[in-house]
Structures are given as C-alpha cells and as structure tokens.
Coordinates of C-alpha atoms in Angstrom, one line a residue:
X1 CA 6.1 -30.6 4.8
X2 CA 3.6 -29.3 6.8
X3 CA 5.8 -26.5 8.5
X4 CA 6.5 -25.9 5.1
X5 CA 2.7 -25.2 3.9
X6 CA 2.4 -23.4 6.6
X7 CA 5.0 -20.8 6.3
X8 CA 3.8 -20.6 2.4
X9 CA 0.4 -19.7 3.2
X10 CA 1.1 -17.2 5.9
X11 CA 3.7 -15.8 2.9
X12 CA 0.6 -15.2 0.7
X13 CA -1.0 -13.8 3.8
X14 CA 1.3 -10.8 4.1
X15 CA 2.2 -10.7 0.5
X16 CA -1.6 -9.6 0.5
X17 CA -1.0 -6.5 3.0
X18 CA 2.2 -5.7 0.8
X19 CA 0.1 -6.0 -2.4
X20 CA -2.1 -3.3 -1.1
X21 CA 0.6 -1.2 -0.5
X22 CA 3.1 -1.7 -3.6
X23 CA -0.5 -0.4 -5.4
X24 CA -1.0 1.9 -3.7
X25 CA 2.9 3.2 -4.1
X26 CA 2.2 2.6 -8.1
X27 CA -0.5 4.8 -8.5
X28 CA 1.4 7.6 -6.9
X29 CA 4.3 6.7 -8.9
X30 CA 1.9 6.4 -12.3
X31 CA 0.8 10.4 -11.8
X32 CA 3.8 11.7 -10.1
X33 CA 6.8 9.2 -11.6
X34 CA 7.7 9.9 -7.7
X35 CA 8.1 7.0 -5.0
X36 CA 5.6 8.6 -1.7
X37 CA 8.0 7.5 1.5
X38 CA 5.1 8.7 3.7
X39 CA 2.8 6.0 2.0
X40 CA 3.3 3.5 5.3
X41 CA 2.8 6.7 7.6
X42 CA -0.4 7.6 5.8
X43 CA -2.1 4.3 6.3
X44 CA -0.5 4.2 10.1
X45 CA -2.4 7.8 10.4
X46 CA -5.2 6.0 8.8
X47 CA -5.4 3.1 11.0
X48 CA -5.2 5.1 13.9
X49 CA -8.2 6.5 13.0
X50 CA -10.1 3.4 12.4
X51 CA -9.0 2.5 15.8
X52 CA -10.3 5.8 17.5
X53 CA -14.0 5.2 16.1
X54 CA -14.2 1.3 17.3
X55 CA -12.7 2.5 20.4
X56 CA -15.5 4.9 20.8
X57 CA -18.0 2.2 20.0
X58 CA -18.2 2.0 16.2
X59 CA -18.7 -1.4 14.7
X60 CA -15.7 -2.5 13.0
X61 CA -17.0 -2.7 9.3
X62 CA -18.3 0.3 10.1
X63 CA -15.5 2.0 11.0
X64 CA -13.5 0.4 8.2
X65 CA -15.7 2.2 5.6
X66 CA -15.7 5.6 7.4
X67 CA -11.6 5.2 7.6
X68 CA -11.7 4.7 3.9
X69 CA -13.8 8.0 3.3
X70 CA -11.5 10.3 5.6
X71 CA -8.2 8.1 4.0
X72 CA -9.3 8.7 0.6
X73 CA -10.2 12.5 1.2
X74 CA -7.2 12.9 3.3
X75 CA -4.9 11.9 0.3
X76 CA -6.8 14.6 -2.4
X77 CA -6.2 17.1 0.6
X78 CA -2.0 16.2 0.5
X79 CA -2.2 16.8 -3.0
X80 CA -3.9 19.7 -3.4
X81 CA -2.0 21.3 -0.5
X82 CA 1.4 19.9 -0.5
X83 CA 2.3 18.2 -3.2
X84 CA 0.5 20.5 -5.7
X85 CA 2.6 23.5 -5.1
X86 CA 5.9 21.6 -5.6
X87 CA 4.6 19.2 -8.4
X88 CA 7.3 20.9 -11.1
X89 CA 10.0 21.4 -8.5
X90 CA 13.0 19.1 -8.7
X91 CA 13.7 15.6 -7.7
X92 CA 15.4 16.3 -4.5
X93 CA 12.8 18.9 -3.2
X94 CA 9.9 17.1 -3.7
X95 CA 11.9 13.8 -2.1
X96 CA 12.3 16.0 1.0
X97 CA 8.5 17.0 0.8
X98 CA 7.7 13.5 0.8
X99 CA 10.2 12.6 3.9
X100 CA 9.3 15.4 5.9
X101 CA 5.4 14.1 5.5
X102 CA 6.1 10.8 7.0
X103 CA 7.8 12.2 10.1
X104 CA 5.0 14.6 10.0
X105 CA 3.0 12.4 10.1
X106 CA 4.8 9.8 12.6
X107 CA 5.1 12.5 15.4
X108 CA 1.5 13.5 14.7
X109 CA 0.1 10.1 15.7
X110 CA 2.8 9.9 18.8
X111 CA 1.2 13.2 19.8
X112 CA -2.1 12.6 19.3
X113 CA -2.7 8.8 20.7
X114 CA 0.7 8.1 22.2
X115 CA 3.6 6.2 21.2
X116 CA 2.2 3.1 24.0
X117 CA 1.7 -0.2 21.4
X118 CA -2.2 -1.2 21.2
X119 CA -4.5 -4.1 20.4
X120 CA -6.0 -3.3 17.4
X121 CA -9.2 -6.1 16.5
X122 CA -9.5 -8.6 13.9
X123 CA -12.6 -8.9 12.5
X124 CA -12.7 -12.3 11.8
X125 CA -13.2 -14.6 14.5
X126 CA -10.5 -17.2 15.6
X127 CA -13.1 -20.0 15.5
X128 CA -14.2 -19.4 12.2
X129 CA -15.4 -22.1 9.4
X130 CA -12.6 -21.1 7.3
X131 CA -9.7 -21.0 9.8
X132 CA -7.4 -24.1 9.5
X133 CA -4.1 -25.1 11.1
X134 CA -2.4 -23.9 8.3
X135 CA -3.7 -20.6 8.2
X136 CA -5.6 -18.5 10.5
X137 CA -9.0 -17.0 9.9
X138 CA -7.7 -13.4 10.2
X139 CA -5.3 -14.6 7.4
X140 CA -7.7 -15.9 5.6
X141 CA -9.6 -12.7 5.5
X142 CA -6.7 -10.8 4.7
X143 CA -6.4 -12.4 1.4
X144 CA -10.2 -12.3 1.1
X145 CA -9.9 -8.3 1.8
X146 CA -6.3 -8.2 -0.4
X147 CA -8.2 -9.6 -3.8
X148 CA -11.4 -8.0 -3.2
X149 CA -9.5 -4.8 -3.6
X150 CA -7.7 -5.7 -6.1
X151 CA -10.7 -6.7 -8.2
X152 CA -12.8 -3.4 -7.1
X153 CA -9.7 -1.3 -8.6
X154 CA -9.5 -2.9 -12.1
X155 CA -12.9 -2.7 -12.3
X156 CA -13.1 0.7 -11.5
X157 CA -10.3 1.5 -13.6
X158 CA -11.4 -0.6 -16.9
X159 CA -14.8 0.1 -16.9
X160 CA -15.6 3.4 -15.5
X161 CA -15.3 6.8 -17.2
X162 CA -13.7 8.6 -13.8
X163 CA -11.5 5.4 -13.9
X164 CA -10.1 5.2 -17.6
X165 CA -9.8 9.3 -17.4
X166 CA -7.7 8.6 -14.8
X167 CA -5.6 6.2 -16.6
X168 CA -5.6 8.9 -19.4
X169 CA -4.6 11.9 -17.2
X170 CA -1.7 9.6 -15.9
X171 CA 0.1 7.8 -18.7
X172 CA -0.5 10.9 -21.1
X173 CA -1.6 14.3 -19.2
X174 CA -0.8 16.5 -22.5
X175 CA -3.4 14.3 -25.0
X176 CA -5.9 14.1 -22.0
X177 CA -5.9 17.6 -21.4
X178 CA -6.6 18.7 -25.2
X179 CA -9.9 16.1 -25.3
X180 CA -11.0 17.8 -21.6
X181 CA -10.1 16.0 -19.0
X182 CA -9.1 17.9 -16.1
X183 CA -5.9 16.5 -15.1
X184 CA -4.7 17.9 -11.9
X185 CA -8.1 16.4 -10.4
X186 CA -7.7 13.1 -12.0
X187 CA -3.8 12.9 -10.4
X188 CA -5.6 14.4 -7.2
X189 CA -8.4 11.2 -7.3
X190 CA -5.1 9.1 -7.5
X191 CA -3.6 9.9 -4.0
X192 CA -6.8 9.9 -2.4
X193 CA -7.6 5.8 -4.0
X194 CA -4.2 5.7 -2.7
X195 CA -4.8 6.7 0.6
X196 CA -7.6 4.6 0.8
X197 CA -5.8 1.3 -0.4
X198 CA -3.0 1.7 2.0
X199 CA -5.3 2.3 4.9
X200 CA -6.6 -1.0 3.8
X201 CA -3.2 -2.7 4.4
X202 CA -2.9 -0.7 7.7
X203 CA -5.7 -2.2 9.2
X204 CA -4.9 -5.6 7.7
X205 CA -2.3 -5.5 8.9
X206 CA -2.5 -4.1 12.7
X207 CA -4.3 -6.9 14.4
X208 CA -0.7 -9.0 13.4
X209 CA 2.1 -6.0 14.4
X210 CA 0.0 -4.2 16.7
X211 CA -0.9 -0.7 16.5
X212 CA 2.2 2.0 17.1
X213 CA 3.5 5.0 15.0
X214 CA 6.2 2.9 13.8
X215 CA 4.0 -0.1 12.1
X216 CA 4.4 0.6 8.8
X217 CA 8.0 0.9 8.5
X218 CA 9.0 -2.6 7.4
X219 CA 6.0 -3.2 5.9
X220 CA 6.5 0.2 3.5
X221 CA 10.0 -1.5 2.7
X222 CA 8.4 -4.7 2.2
X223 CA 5.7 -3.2 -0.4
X224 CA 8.4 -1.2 -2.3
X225 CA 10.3 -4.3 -3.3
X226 CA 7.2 -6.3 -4.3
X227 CA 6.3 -3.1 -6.7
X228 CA 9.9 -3.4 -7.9
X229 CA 9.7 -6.9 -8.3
X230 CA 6.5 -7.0 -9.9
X231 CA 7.2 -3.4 -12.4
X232 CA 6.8 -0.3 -10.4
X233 CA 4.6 0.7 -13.7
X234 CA 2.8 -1.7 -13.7
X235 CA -0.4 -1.8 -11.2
X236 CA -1.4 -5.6 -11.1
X237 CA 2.1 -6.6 -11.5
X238 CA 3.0 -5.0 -8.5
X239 CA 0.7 -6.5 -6.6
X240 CA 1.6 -9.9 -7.6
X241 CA 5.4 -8.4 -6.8
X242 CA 3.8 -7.8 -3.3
X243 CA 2.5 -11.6 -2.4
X244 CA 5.7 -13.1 -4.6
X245 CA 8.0 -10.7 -1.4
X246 CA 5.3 -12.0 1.0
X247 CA 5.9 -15.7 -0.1
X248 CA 9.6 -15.1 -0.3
X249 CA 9.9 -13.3 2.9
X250 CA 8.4 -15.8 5.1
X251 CA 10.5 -19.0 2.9
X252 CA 13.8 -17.4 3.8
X253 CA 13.0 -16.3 7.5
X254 CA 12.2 -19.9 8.5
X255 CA 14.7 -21.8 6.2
X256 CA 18.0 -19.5 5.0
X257 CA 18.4 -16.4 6.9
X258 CA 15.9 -16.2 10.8
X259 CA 13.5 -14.4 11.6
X260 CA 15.8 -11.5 13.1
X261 CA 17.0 -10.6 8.8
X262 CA 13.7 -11.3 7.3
X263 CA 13.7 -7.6 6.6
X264 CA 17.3 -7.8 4.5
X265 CA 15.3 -10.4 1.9
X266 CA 13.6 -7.4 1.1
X267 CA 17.2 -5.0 0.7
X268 CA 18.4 -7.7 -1.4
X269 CA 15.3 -7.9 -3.9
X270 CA 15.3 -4.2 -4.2
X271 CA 19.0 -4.4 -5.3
X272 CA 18.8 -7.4 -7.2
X273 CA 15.8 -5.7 -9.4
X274 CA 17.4 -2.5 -9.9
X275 CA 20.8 -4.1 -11.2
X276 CA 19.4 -6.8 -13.4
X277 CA 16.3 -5.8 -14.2
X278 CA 14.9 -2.4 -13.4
X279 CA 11.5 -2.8 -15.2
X280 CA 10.5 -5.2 -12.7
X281 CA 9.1 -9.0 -14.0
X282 CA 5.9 -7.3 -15.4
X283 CA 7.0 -3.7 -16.3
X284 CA 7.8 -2.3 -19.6
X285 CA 11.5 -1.0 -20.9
X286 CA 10.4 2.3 -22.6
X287 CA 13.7 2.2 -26.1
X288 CA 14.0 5.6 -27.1
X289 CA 15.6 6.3 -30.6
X290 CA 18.2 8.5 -31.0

C-alpha cells in the first residue's frame, strides 16, 4: 500500500510539470488552432538560460523570474517573426515551421552550452518540513509551483482587461476586432505567456531529468496527451489532463507495463482520445447545421 501511495503522489508530481505544458500547448492552440512541436524545445532553451544566470552567480528565484521575462518576450519575438508571416499559410507549411523551430532550437542549445548532461538545482531543500517518505520536497514544490500557476493564469485571464481581450481575440478575432481590440498583439501576448509557462515546467522539471538538449522530448509527448485527455480547448481541463497522464503514467510503469514503456501509456492515450473521444473529457463538440 505504501509503494502504492508513493507512486501516486510522485504521479501528481509530474502530472504537475505536464499540466504546465499541455497549457501552455492550449493557449497556442486557442490563437493559432495549431499544435507548437517546438513547445518542449522552447522551455529546454528556456531552462538553459535559467541555468547560465545561477551558474554565473544569480540566486535561483532570482533567476527563475528573469527566465520568465526573456521566455515570455522570447515567445512575442517567435510570433512576430516566424509565425506571423506564415499565420494564413496552409496546414503543412506552418507544421514544418513549427518542426524546423524545435531542431532550431535543439542544435542551438547543443551549440551554445554543449550537448554534456548537467546538474541543474532544486530549490527546495531535501531536508525540508514538508518533505515526507512519500514524496520529496522538490516534489512537493513542484506541485506548489504547478497550482500557483495555474491559479495566477485564471486570474489573469478572468479578471483582467489584457486577460479577457485576450480570451476575446482568441475564441472570436472578427467580433474583437470591430469593438478595438488589436488582435495580432493579443495572439502575440499568447505565445509569450506561453513561453513563460513552459519555461516553468522546464525548470520544474530539470533538477529530476537533468539538463540536456534533449529533456523535453518525452515530457512534450507526455503534455500533449494530458491536453488531449483533458480537451485540447479547453485550458483548465488540460491541465487536469496533464496530472490525470502524470498519475496514470507512473500507475502503469510500476504495476502493468515497466519503466522502460512508460512513454507508450502516453501513445496509447493519445490514440485512445482521438478515436473515441476527440474533444477530450472537458472539451466541447462544436455541431454544425447543415
């Protein structure tokens, strides 16, 4: 039983860094109706960063809110530059825009810090208070991070005018334009919260996996099938898609397939959800009439 505890509570750990990033996916998704591949290599890049400025002798928390600033104005950059331009091209260009930014963005990091794994810290103490044999204190944190996130972005989204123009420019861009909102900026202010969200996850999530170019691979998988699961239209659902995979993940490693398939729990989910049900457990089914 208590091997069993265990391995549910580290699942709500990591469903926690795979919440962060299936939001992060959806808000792309929400302005672009596109799935960004490069999400896991932007909060790699991102991490990296945050690395590079404790390794020159930054304070961690400091470091985490400067990564945040360059993440968030990294991802209003990609738009305005890349994705912009190609924004009404069709499906398969943009697709190939988005693959050829995450290997970008993957030799970019290789180049610039090497491709040799590093230690990346944790910035909560292993001795802490609120460490326990069933759950570490970094994991601990992560869910502490995870949910303070989450709650930041629905305020920010319910109660702010930036945020509910935002909302506006995404789920209708023709009505918000006619009332003023300036829409391309509002999609723009998506990928960089974006940005910022999954460098979140990537530093989460690097004192576990270590730091390389290739970190975020799995965990990108990972976070797509939670914002399947969870209704890839569908913010907060997604994110509860994200610790439901995170939960499931870790269940089916230990018990019903190893930990050498873990990652084919997350194949299966994706397929499952897209056969049976394609709107995801929160999402809506959009009925035309014809």
């Amino acid at each position: 039983m208590q091997a069993f505890l265990h391995q549910l509570l580290s699942g709500l750990a990591n469903g926690g860094i795979y919440a962060s990033v299936a939001l992060a996916l959806v808000m792309i998704y929400q302005a672009t109706h596109h799935v960004n591949f490069a999400q896991g290599e932007m909060a790699m890049f991102s991490t990296y960063i945050a690395w590079a400025m404790i390794d020159a002798g930054f304070p961690y928390w400091a470091a985490f809110g400067l990564t945040l600033v360059v993440s968030f104005v990294a991802g209003v950059a990609i738009e305005r530059v890349i994705i912009r331009p190609v924004e009404r091209a069709p499906v398969l260009t943009i697709v190939i825009v988005f693959i050829g930014l995450l290997l970008i963005l993957n030799s970019l990091a290789g180049w610039i810090f090497s491709y040799t794994i590093k230690r990346f810290p944790s910035p909560f103490p292993p001795t802490a208070w609120y460490g326990s044999k069933y759950m570490s204190s970094h994991e601990v944190g992560m869910i502490a991070v995870t949910l303070a996130v989450l709650i930041l972005v629905l305020l920010f989204f319910r109660f702010t005018p930036l945020g509910l123009a935002m909302r506006a420019a995404a789920q209708n861009p023709v009505s918000s334009r006619l009332v003023g909102i300036r829409v391309g900026w509002m999609l723009a202010f998506g990928w960089g919260l974006a940005g910022a969200i999954g460098a979140v996850a990537g530093m989460m999530a690097a004192p576990i996996v270590y730091l390389d170019p290739n970190m975020m691979s799995g965990i990108l998988l990972y976070g797509f099938a939670g914002a399947l699961l969870g209704g890839i239209d569908n913010p907060w659902g997604a994110a509860l898609g994200g610790f439901i995979v995170g939960v499931l993940e870790n269940i089916a490693g230990a018990y019903v397939v190893g930990t050498e398939l873990k990652l084919t729990v997350a194949l299966v989910i994706i397929v499952g959800v897209l056969i049976f049900k394609p709107a995801g457990l929160f999402g809506r089914t959009l009925v035309a009439r014809v």
